[in-house]
Coordinates of C-alpha atoms in Angstrom, one line a residue:
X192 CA 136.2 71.6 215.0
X193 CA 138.1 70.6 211.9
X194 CA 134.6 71.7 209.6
X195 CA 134.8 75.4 211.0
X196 CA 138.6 74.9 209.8
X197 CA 138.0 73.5 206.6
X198 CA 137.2 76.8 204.2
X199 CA 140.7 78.2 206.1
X200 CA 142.4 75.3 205.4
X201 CA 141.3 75.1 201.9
X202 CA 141.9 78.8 201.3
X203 CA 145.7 78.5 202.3
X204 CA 146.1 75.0 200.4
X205 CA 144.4 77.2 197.2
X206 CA 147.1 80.1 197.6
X207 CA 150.2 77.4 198.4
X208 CA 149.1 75.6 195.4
X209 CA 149.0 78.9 192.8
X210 CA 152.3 80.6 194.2
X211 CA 153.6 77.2 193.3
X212 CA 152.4 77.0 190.3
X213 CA 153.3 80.5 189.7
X214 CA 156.7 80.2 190.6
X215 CA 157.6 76.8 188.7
X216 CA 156.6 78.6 185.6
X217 CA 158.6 81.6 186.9
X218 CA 161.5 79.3 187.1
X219 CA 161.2 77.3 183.6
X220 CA 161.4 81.0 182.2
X221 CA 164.1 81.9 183.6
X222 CA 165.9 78.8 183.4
X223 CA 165.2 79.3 179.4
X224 CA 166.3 82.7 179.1
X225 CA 162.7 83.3 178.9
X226 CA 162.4 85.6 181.8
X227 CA 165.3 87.2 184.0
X228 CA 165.6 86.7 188.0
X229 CA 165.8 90.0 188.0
X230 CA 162.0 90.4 186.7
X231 CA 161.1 87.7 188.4
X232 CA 162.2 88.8 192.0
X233 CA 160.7 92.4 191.3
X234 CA 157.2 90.4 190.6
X235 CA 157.6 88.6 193.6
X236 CA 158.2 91.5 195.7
X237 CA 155.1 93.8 194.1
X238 CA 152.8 90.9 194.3
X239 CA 153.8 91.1 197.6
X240 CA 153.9 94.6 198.9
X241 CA 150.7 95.2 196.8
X242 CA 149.0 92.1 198.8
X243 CA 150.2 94.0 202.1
X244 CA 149.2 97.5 200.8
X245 CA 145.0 96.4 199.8
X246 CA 144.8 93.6 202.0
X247 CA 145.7 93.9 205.6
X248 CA 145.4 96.0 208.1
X249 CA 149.4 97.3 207.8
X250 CA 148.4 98.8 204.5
X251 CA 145.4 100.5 206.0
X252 CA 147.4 102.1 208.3
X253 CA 150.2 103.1 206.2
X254 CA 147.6 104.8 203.5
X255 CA 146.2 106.6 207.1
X256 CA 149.9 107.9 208.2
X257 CA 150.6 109.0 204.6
X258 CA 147.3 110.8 204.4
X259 CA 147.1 112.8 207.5
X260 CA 149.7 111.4 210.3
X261 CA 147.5 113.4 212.6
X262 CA 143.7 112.4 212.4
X263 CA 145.8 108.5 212.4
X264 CA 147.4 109.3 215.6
X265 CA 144.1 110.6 216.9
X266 CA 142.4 107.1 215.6
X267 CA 144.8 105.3 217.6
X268 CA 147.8 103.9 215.1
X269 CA 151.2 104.4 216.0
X270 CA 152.5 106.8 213.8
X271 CA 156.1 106.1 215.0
X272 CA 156.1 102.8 214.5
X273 CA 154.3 102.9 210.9
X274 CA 156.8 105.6 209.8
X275 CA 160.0 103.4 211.2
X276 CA 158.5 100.7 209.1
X277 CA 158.0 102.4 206.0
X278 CA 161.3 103.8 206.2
X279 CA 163.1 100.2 207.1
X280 CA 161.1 98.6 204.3
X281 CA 162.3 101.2 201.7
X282 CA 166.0 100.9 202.8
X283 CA 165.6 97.3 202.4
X284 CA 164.0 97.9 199.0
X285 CA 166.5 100.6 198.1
X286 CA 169.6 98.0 199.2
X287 CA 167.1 95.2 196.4
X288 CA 167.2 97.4 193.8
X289 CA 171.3 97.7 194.1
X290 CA 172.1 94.7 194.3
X291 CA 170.0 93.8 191.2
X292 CA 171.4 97.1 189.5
X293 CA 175.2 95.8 190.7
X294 CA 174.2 92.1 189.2
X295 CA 173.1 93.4 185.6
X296 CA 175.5 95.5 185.5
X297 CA 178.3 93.2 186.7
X298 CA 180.5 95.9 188.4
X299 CA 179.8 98.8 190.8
X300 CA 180.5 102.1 189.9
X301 CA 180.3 104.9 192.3
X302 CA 178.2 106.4 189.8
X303 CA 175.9 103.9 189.4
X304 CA 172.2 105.0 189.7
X305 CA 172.7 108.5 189.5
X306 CA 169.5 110.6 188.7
X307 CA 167.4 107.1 189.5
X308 CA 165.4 109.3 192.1
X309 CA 163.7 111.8 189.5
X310 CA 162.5 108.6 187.7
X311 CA 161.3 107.0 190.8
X312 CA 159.7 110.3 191.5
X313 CA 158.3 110.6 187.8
X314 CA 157.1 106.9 188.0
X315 CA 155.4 107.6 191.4
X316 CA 153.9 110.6 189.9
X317 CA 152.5 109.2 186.4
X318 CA 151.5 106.0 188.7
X319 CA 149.0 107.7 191.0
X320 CA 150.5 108.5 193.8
X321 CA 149.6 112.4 195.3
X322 CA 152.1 114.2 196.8
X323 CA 149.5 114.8 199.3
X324 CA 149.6 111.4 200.6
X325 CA 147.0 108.8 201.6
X326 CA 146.5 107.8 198.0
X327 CA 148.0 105.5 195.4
X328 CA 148.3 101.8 194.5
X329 CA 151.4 99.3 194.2
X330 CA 150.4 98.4 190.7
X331 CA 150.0 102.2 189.7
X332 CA 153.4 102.8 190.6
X333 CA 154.7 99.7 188.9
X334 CA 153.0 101.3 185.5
X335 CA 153.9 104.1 185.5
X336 CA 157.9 103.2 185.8
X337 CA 156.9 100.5 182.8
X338 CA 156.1 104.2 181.4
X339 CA 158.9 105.6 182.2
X340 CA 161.1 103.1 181.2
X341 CA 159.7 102.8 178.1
X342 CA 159.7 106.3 177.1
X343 CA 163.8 106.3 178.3
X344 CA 164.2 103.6 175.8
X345 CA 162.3 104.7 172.6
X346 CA 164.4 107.9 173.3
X347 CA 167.4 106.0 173.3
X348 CA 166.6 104.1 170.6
X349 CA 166.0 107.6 168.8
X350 CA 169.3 108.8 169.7
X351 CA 168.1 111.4 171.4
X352 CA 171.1 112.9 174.1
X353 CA 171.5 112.6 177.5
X354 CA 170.6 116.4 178.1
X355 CA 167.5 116.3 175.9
X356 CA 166.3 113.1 178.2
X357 CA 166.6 114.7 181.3
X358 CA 164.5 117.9 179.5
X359 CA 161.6 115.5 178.8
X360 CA 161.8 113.1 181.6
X361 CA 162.0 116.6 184.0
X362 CA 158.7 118.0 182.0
X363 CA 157.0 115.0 182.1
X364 CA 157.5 115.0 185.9
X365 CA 156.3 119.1 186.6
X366 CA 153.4 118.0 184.3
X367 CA 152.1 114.9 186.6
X368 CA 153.1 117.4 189.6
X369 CA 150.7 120.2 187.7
X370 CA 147.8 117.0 187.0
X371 CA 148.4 116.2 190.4
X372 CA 147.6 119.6 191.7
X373 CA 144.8 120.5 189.8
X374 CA 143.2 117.1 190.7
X375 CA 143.2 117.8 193.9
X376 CA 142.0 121.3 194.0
X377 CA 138.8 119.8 191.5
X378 CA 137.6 117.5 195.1
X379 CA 138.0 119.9 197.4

C-alpha cells in the first residue's frame, strides 16, 4: 500500500518543499526592500490561477464555456456553474487589485482606478486573449500588462500628456482588436 503511495507522496513533498523555498526568498526580498508584497502577492496569485487554468480540469472547462458555452453544455459541463465562478473569482480579484491599489496609494479616492478597464482590456488583448473566447493563457495576459505598463511609464517618463496617452494606449488597443480579427479570419 504505502509503495503505490510513494511517487504521490513524494510529488506533494517536492511541490511543499519548492513553494517553500519560493516563498522564503519571496519574503527575504521583501523584507529588504528588494521586492514589494504587492508583487509578491500578484505572483502568488498568477502562479496560481495559471496552475488552475493548464492544469485541471476547472481550467478545461472554463476555456470550453469561454469558447462556445453551447457545444460545453452539449458535452455535459455546467455552464451555470462555470460562469458563476468565473464571475465570483473576478469580483474577488477585482476587490485584490483595490485593496493593493488603496495600500500603494495610502488613501482612497473615489477616482481611484479610473480608465483601469481599457488597460485591462489592452493587456488582455496584446496578451493573447481573443475576443472570441476559448483561447488565451494566464502568463499571456500577465505580459502583455508588463507591456502595457511599461509603455504607460516610458510615456510618462517622456512627458507625454494625459490626452496623448489615452490616444496611444486607445490605438494600440483597436490595433490588437484589428490583429485579433484578422487572425482569426486566416484559421477559418
Amino acid at each position: 500500500m504505502f509503495l503505490q503511495d510513494a511517487p504521490v507522496q513524494l510529488f506533494i513533498a517536492k511541490v511543499a518543499f519548492m513553494t517553500a523555498l519560493i516563498m522564503f526568498f519571496a519574503v527575504k526580498l521583501a523584507l529588504y526592500h528588494g521586492l514589494s508584497w504587492t508583487v509578491v502577492i500578484v505572483l502568488v496569485v498568477l502562479a496560481l490561477y495559471a496552475f488552475v487554468m493548464d492544469n485541471t480540469v476547472l481550467g478545461r472547462h472554463i476555456y470550453a464555456v469561454g469558447g462556445n458555452p453551447e457545444a460545453a453544455e452539449l458535452s455535459g459541463i455546467n455552464v451555470q456553474k462555470i460562469t458563476m465562478f468565473v464571475f465570483c473569482s473576478m469580483g474577488a480579484l477585482a476587490g485584490l487589485a483595490g485593496i493593493l491599489f488603496t495600500a500603494r496609494l495610502q488613501s482612497a479616492t473615489p477616482t481611484a482606478g479610473n480608465a483601469f478597464e481599457m488597460d485591462a482590456i489592452a493587456s488582455c488583448y496584446v496578451g493573447g486573449v481573443s475576443a472570441a473566447g476559448g483561447s488565451g493563457r494566464v502568463t499571456g495576459t500577465i505580459i502583455g500588462a508588463l507591456v502595457m505598463s511599461a509603455l504607460t511609464n516610458g510615456m510618462n517618463l517622456m512627458g507625454i500628456g494625459i490626452s496623448y496617452q489615452y490616444i496611444v494606449r486607445g490605438a494600440i488597443l483597436i490595433l490588437a482588436v484589428l490583429f485579433d480579427v484578422r487572425a482569426r479570419r486566416m484559421k477559418v
